[in-house]
Tab-separated table of C-alpha atoms in Angstrom:
chain	number	residue	atom	x	y	z
W	1	ILE	CA	-8.039	39.931	3.345
W	2	VAL	CA	-5.532	40.222	6.140
W	3	VAL	CA	-6.850	37.088	8.076
W	4	PHE	CA	-6.908	35.482	4.817
W	5	ALA	CA	-3.593	35.844	3.839
W	6	VAL	CA	-2.407	34.631	7.323
W	7	PHE	CA	-4.572	31.988	6.448
W	8	ILE	CA	-2.679	30.954	3.430
W	9	VAL	CA	0.801	31.337	4.939
W	10	VAL	CA	-0.173	29.363	8.031
W	11	SER	CA	-1.356	26.312	5.929
W	12	SER	CA	1.500	26.539	3.824
W	13	ILE	CA	4.212	26.230	6.547
W	14	SER	CA	1.967	23.446	8.164
W	15	PHE	CA	1.657	21.562	4.679
W	16	VAL	CA	5.191	21.894	3.786
W	17	SER	CA	6.360	21.097	7.632
W	18	ASN	CA	4.400	17.681	7.413
W	19	ARG	CA	5.621	16.696	4.049
W	20	THR	CA	9.064	17.543	4.900
W	21	LYS	CA	8.717	15.210	8.034
W	22	LEU	CA	7.382	12.268	6.142
W	23	GLU	CA	10.125	12.765	3.435
W	24	GLU	CA	13.127	13.103	5.657
W	25	LYS	CA	13.298	9.544	7.317
W	26	LYS	CA	16.626	8.140	6.862
W	27	PRO	CA	17.679	4.057	6.669
W	28	THR	CA	19.046	2.970	9.622
W	29	GLY	CA	21.170	0.044	10.334
W	30	PRO	CA	23.120	-2.178	7.631
W	31	TRP	CA	22.003	-2.194	4.023
W	32	LYS	CA	19.383	-5.308	3.256
W	33	LYS	CA	18.559	-6.377	-0.569
W	34	TYR	CA	14.680	-6.077	0.349
W	35	GLY	CA	12.416	-3.936	2.409
W	36	LEU	CA	8.831	-5.178	3.529
W	37	VAL	CA	6.611	-2.203	2.942
W	38	SER	CA	3.060	-1.947	4.524
W	39	ALA	CA	0.294	0.648	5.784
W	40	CYS	CA	-2.657	0.222	7.642
W	41	VAL	CA	-5.403	2.695	9.141
W	42	VAL	CA	-5.643	2.648	12.751
W	43	PRO	CA	-9.199	2.528	14.293
W	44	GLY	CA	-10.097	5.870	15.883
W	45	ALA	CA	-8.919	7.640	12.768
W	46	PRO	CA	-12.233	9.226	11.124
W	47	LYS	CA	-14.000	6.149	9.350
W	48	LYS	CA	-17.239	5.490	8.143
W	49	GLY	CA	-19.397	2.327	8.653
W	50	SER	CA	-17.966	-1.203	9.528
W	51	THR	CA	-14.697	-2.118	8.435
W	52	MET	CA	-12.279	-5.151	8.174
W	53	TYR	CA	-9.688	-2.943	10.027
W	54	THR	CA	-9.879	-3.257	13.563
W	55	ARG	CA	-7.523	-2.411	16.134
W	56	GLU	CA	-6.801	-6.131	16.642
W	57	VAL	CA	-6.900	-6.887	12.883
W	58	VAL	CA	-4.309	-3.960	12.359
W	59	GLN	CA	-1.918	-5.317	15.246
W	60	ASP	CA	-1.853	-8.997	13.707
W	61	SER	CA	-1.390	-7.432	10.178
W	62	LEU	CA	1.730	-5.385	11.301
W	63	LEU	CA	2.739	-7.787	13.788
W	64	ASN	CA	3.153	-10.646	11.245
W	65	LYS	CA	4.850	-8.523	8.773
W	66	LEU	CA	7.420	-7.813	11.653
W	67	ALA	CA	7.423	-11.288	12.206
W	68	TYR	CA	8.640	-12.397	8.827
W	69	CYS	CA	11.431	-9.507	9.042
W	70	SER	CA	12.612	-11.083	12.144
W	71	GLN	CA	13.309	-14.446	10.319
W	72	ASN	CA	15.064	-13.123	7.006
W	73	ASP	CA	18.148	-11.361	7.694
W	74	ASP	CA	18.233	-9.801	4.027
W	75	THR	CA	14.587	-8.207	4.670
W	76	ALA	CA	13.849	-4.818	6.568
W	77	CYS	CA	10.229	-3.764	7.372
W	78	HIS	CA	9.030	-0.240	6.892
W	79	LEU	CA	5.549	-0.070	8.360
W	80	SER	CA	2.905	3.079	8.597
W	81	THR	CA	-0.018	4.172	10.263
W	82	ARG	CA	0.189	7.750	9.260
W	83	SER	CA	-0.949	9.326	5.912
W	84	SER	CA	1.310	11.367	3.574
W	85	ASP	CA	-1.760	12.926	1.891
W	86	LYS	CA	-4.867	13.510	3.541
W	87	CYS	CA	-6.911	15.334	0.937
W	88	ASN	CA	-7.074	11.651	-0.761
W	89	SER	CA	-7.817	8.261	0.507
W	90	PHE	CA	-5.425	6.086	2.259
W	91	VAL	CA	-4.994	3.837	-1.083
W	92	TRP	CA	-2.557	6.280	-2.265
W	93	GLU	CA	-0.442	5.563	0.799
W	94	LYS	CA	1.326	2.576	-1.321
W	95	GLU	CA	2.936	4.742	-3.743
W	96	PHE	CA	4.063	7.397	-1.166
W	97	SER	CA	5.575	4.496	1.083
W	98	LEU	CA	7.324	3.030	-2.235
W	99	GLN	CA	8.775	6.013	-3.398
W	100	ARG	CA	10.053	6.832	0.021
W	101	HIS	CA	11.889	3.819	0.556
W	102	LEU	CA	12.430	3.051	-3.213
W	103	HIS	CA	16.213	3.847	-3.259
W	104	GLU	CA	17.264	1.886	0.407
W	105	HIS	CA	17.368	-1.498	-1.143
W	106	GLU	CA	17.339	-3.316	-4.432
W	107	TRP	CA	14.123	-4.860	-4.544
W	108	LEU	CA	10.900	-3.277	-2.422
W	109	LEU	CA	7.763	-5.641	-1.312
W	110	TRP	CA	4.329	-4.034	-1.008
W	111	ALA	CA	1.762	-5.893	0.996
W	112	ASP	CA	-1.580	-4.558	1.729
W	113	CYS	CA	-3.029	-4.208	5.097
W	114	ASP	CA	-5.098	-7.364	4.429
W	115	ALA	CA	-2.252	-9.267	3.219
W	116	LEU	CA	-0.073	-11.993	5.591
W	117	MET	CA	3.076	-13.363	5.110
W	118	THR	CA	2.724	-17.138	5.840
W	119	ASN	CA	5.945	-18.724	5.180
W	120	LEU	CA	8.150	-16.727	7.185
W	121	THR	CA	11.143	-18.340	6.503
W	122	LEU	CA	11.136	-18.423	2.497
W	123	SER	CA	13.135	-15.737	1.306
W	124	LEU	CA	11.819	-13.150	-1.083
W	125	ASP	CA	14.218	-14.474	-3.575
W	126	SER	CA	12.110	-17.072	-4.307
W	127	VAL	CA	10.049	-14.220	-6.276
W	128	THR	CA	13.029	-12.176	-7.729
W	129	LYS	CA	14.381	-15.234	-9.350
W	130	GLN	CA	11.443	-15.084	-11.757
W	131	ALA	CA	12.288	-11.613	-13.033
W	132	GLN	CA	13.115	-11.133	-16.655
W	133	PRO	CA	15.931	-9.121	-17.773
W	134	GLY	CA	13.868	-5.409	-17.906
W	135	ASP	CA	11.352	-6.303	-15.209
W	136	ASP	CA	11.069	-3.598	-12.426
W	137	LEU	CA	7.452	-4.344	-11.101
W	138	LEU	CA	6.590	-8.063	-10.334
W	139	VAL	CA	2.930	-8.645	-10.062
W	140	ILE	CA	-0.009	-11.689	-10.625
W	141	ARG	CA	-2.598	-11.308	-13.155
W	142	ASP	CA	-6.467	-12.509	-12.251
W	143	HIS	CA	-9.337	-12.669	-14.113
W	144	GLN	CA	-9.627	-8.639	-14.360
W	145	PHE	CA	-6.358	-7.155	-14.630
W	146	TYR	CA	-2.705	-6.831	-12.430
W	147	ASN	CA	-3.352	-6.801	-8.759
W	148	LEU	CA	-1.398	-4.212	-6.913
W	149	GLY	CA	-2.152	-5.399	-3.359
W	150	ILE	CA	0.642	-7.188	-3.272
W	151	LEU	CA	3.657	-6.227	-5.960
W	152	MET	CA	7.541	-6.114	-5.791
W	153	ILE	CA	9.336	-3.200	-7.539
W	154	ARG	CA	13.017	-2.656	-8.453
W	155	SER	CA	14.541	0.175	-7.404
W	156	SER	CA	15.357	2.167	-10.738
W	157	LYS	CA	15.048	5.205	-12.429
W	158	TRP	CA	12.197	3.577	-14.238
W	159	SER	CA	10.452	2.732	-10.811
W	160	GLU	CA	10.960	6.411	-9.752
W	161	TRP	CA	9.273	7.559	-12.867
W	162	PHE	CA	6.482	5.193	-12.606
W	163	LEU	CA	5.508	6.072	-8.796
W	164	ARG	CA	5.616	9.491	-9.386
W	165	GLU	CA	3.356	9.509	-12.672
W	166	MET	CA	0.509	7.475	-10.496
W	167	LEU	CA	0.952	9.604	-7.894
W	168	SER	CA	0.181	12.775	-10.319
W	169	MET	CA	-3.052	11.270	-11.175
W	170	ARG	CA	-4.336	10.711	-7.366
W	171	ASP	CA	-6.502	13.908	-7.459
W	172	TRP	CA	-8.343	13.165	-10.934
W	173	MET	CA	-8.778	9.599	-9.470
W	174	GLU	CA	-10.331	10.892	-6.307
W	175	TYR	CA	-12.331	13.081	-7.983
W	176	MET	CA	-13.858	10.772	-10.646
W	177	LYS	CA	-14.511	8.263	-7.229
W	178	GLY	CA	-15.222	4.331	-7.510
W	179	ALA	CA	-13.090	1.687	-6.236
W	180	TRP	CA	-9.628	0.268	-7.424
W	181	ARG	CA	-8.350	3.986	-7.919
W	182	ASP	CA	-4.763	3.231	-8.024
W	183	GLN	CA	-5.151	-0.026	-10.662
W	184	LYS	CA	-7.523	2.646	-12.936
W	185	ALA	CA	-4.656	4.783	-12.836
W	186	LEU	CA	-2.131	2.140	-14.156
W	187	ILE	CA	-4.852	1.519	-16.671
W	188	VAL	CA	-4.941	5.526	-17.858
W	189	LEU	CA	-1.033	5.215	-17.598
W	190	MET	CA	-0.743	2.188	-19.672
W	191	ASN	CA	-2.938	3.726	-22.434
W	192	LYS	CA	-0.592	6.866	-22.397
W	193	HIS	CA	2.505	4.756	-22.222
W	194	PRO	CA	2.037	1.225	-23.600
W	195	ASP	CA	6.101	0.531	-23.204
W	196	ILE	CA	4.615	-0.197	-19.391
W	197	ARG	CA	3.990	-3.849	-20.077
W	198	SER	CA	7.559	-4.360	-20.914
W	199	HIS	CA	8.533	-3.413	-17.372
W	200	ILE	CA	5.740	-5.441	-15.902
W	201	GLY	CA	6.528	-9.180	-15.149
W	202	VAL	CA	3.502	-11.527	-14.181
W	203	VAL	CA	4.714	-13.982	-11.713
W	204	GLU	CA	3.094	-17.057	-10.522
W	205	ARG	CA	0.446	-16.561	-7.860
W	206	HIS	CA	1.260	-18.966	-5.252
W	207	SER	CA	4.968	-17.234	-5.085
W	208	LEU	CA	3.620	-14.180	-4.551
W	209	ASN	CA	0.169	-13.071	-3.849
W	210	SER	CA	-2.545	-16.228	-2.921
W	211	TYR	CA	-6.230	-15.087	-2.584
W	212	ALA	CA	-7.545	-16.557	0.322
W	213	VAL	CA	-9.654	-19.036	-1.828
W	214	PHE	CA	-6.361	-20.225	-3.498
W	215	TRP	CA	-4.097	-20.399	-0.565
W	216	ARG	CA	-2.187	-23.466	0.446
W	217	PRO	CA	-0.012	-24.333	2.929
W	218	GLY	CA	4.057	-23.150	1.968
W	219	ASP	CA	2.666	-20.200	0.049
W	220	LEU	CA	4.694	-16.893	0.774
W	221	MET	CA	1.357	-14.701	1.315
W	222	TYR	CA	-2.278	-14.786	2.333
W	223	HIS	CA	-4.503	-12.061	0.666
W	224	GLN	CA	-7.812	-11.392	2.205
W	225	VAL	CA	-9.192	-9.702	-0.715
W	226	ASN	CA	-12.392	-7.943	-0.853
W	227	CYS	CA	-13.601	-8.276	2.803
W	228	LYS	CA	-15.548	-5.282	2.884
W	229	PRO	CA	-18.816	-4.636	4.205
W	230	GLN	CA	-20.989	-4.591	0.655
W	231	PRO	CA	-24.458	-5.768	0.352
W	232	ASP	CA	-23.570	-8.433	-1.270
W	233	ASN	CA	-20.953	-9.383	1.191
W	234	LEU	CA	-23.303	-9.193	4.158
W	235	LYS	CA	-26.037	-10.967	2.265
W	236	SER	CA	-23.846	-13.983	1.999
W	237	GLY	CA	-22.274	-13.803	5.410
W	238	TYR	CA	-18.648	-13.396	3.954
W	239	PHE	CA	-18.471	-10.411	5.889
W	240	PRO	CA	-17.556	-10.210	9.065
W	241	LYS	CA	-16.626	-14.197	8.334
W	242	CYS	CA	-13.607	-12.965	6.247
W	243	ARG	CA	-12.219	-10.886	9.156
W	244	ASP	CA	-12.337	-13.667	11.376
W	245	LEU	CA	-10.614	-15.728	8.433
W	246	PHE	CA	-7.867	-13.236	8.714
W	247	GLN	CA	-7.317	-13.170	12.039
W	248	GLU	CA	-7.456	-16.970	12.450
W	249	LYS	CA	-4.466	-17.611	9.464
W	250	ALA	CA	-2.227	-14.849	11.521
W	251	ARG	CA	-2.747	-17.025	14.794
W	252	TRP	CA	-2.210	-20.194	12.635
W	253	THR	CA	0.978	-18.325	10.777
W	254	ARG	CA	2.745	-17.357	14.519
W	255	GLU	CA	1.633	-20.903	15.999
W	256	THR	CA	3.038	-23.264	12.753
W	257	ALA	CA	6.083	-21.372	11.502
W	258	VAL	CA	9.535	-22.984	12.146
W	259	LEU	CA	11.588	-20.388	13.652
W	260	LYS	CA	14.956	-19.259	12.831
W	261	HIS	CA	14.864	-16.475	15.494
W	262	LYS	CA	12.188	-15.357	18.617
W	263	LEU	CA	9.152	-13.773	17.080
W	264	PRO	CA	8.601	-9.893	18.346
W	265	SER	CA	5.819	-9.383	20.364
W	266	SER	CA	3.275	-6.581	20.431
W	267	ASP	CA	5.332	-3.929	22.166
W	268	ALA	CA	7.591	-4.244	18.941
W	269	LEU	CA	5.014	-2.207	17.255
W	270	GLY	CA	5.538	1.045	19.272
W	271	ASP	CA	3.431	3.877	18.564
W	272	LEU	CA	1.958	2.256	15.278
W	273	LEU	CA	-0.933	1.493	17.278
W	274	LYS	CA	-1.960	5.032	18.406
W	275	PRO	CA	-4.832	6.516	16.364
W	276	VAL	CA	-3.847	8.961	13.650
W	277	ALA	CA	-5.884	11.639	11.975
W	278	VAL	CA	-6.376	10.794	8.237
W	279	ARG	CA	-8.562	13.546	7.298
W	280	PRO	CA	-7.014	17.013	6.630
W	281	ASN	CA	-7.064	19.575	9.588
W	282	LEU	CA	-8.019	22.960	9.019
W	283	TYR	CA	-5.379	24.461	7.741
W	284	GLU	CA	-4.439	21.553	5.153
W	285	SER	CA	-8.396	21.741	4.346
W	286	PHE	CA	-7.698	24.678	2.163
W	287	TRP	CA	-5.026	22.913	-0.078
W	288	CYS	CA	-7.347	20.241	-0.236
W	289	TRP	CA	-10.062	22.274	-1.587
W	290	THR	CA	-7.698	24.311	-4.058
W	291	ARG	CA	-6.453	21.032	-5.345
W	292	ARG	CA	-10.185	19.798	-6.263
W	293	MET	CA	-11.081	23.132	-7.857
W	294	ALA	CA	-7.882	22.796	-10.195
W	295	VAL	CA	-8.800	19.368	-11.200
W	296	LYS	CA	-12.771	20.383	-11.557
W	297	GLY	CA	-11.435	23.117	-14.034
W	298	ARG	CA	-9.823	21.199	-16.230
W	299	ASN	CA	-10.335	18.862	-18.681
W	300	ASN	CA	-11.208	15.570	-17.248
W	301	THR	CA	-11.140	13.424	-20.047
W	302	LYS	CA	-7.164	13.794	-19.744
W	303	PRO	CA	-6.175	12.952	-16.650
W	304	TYR	CA	-2.645	13.017	-17.273
């Protein structure tokens, strides 16, 4: 009993300490209208099977975002390779990162690790000017649903509530498994709160989120979606070809860009490329287990 009690105390201290470190980041430098937020898993962290995200791909992705910020004086970069919640998949780092930086800027742009800024001198004003009164979330809509891989979110009370509600469902979504977990969370949230639709603005694809097959020169972003070692992708040869296409587009962007300022080198990434564990340690595992038991024991037909 004593050993178990000590284990709980130490776990609590470790867990709270880690959360505090993640949440206490303060903005530095002059205020900027936009924040560009992105996060990647660095190879070396535990990860099964083949993946798009080699060390070179992660470096290209992060460096590309820094390059965009270096050319736009109204945009600051917030890049991360650390997980805010090791109990769940890294996909939820989007909501955590947006929540962390929400009130540091007027708007935040989230870009998945498999997305590139391909027009380095095009201001994000080109996207936000499409926002209608009441729009707090700007996305594109594809043949299935809203795509959350690239989005813009306004600093507002509604956005604060929205991110908090999305994160509140992550344990349930992880328990149910499957792909597109945060997008499924949005569907569940919209079923509970239909008025969410009135806060979502759908913008023109080429202005924000151009999938690789639709991309054309001049587009703000290039999104290499579904670049995964799935059976169909392996059989067709799409994977790993899609990974090579991503790196080619990153190189093309740097080589053809009309620059206002000198592009940053890989040295600017600092410690971002150091492998970081994305799975819980022994202490954190206790809390992960507790949360799984809590989800398992409640009515799973009502995730909220």
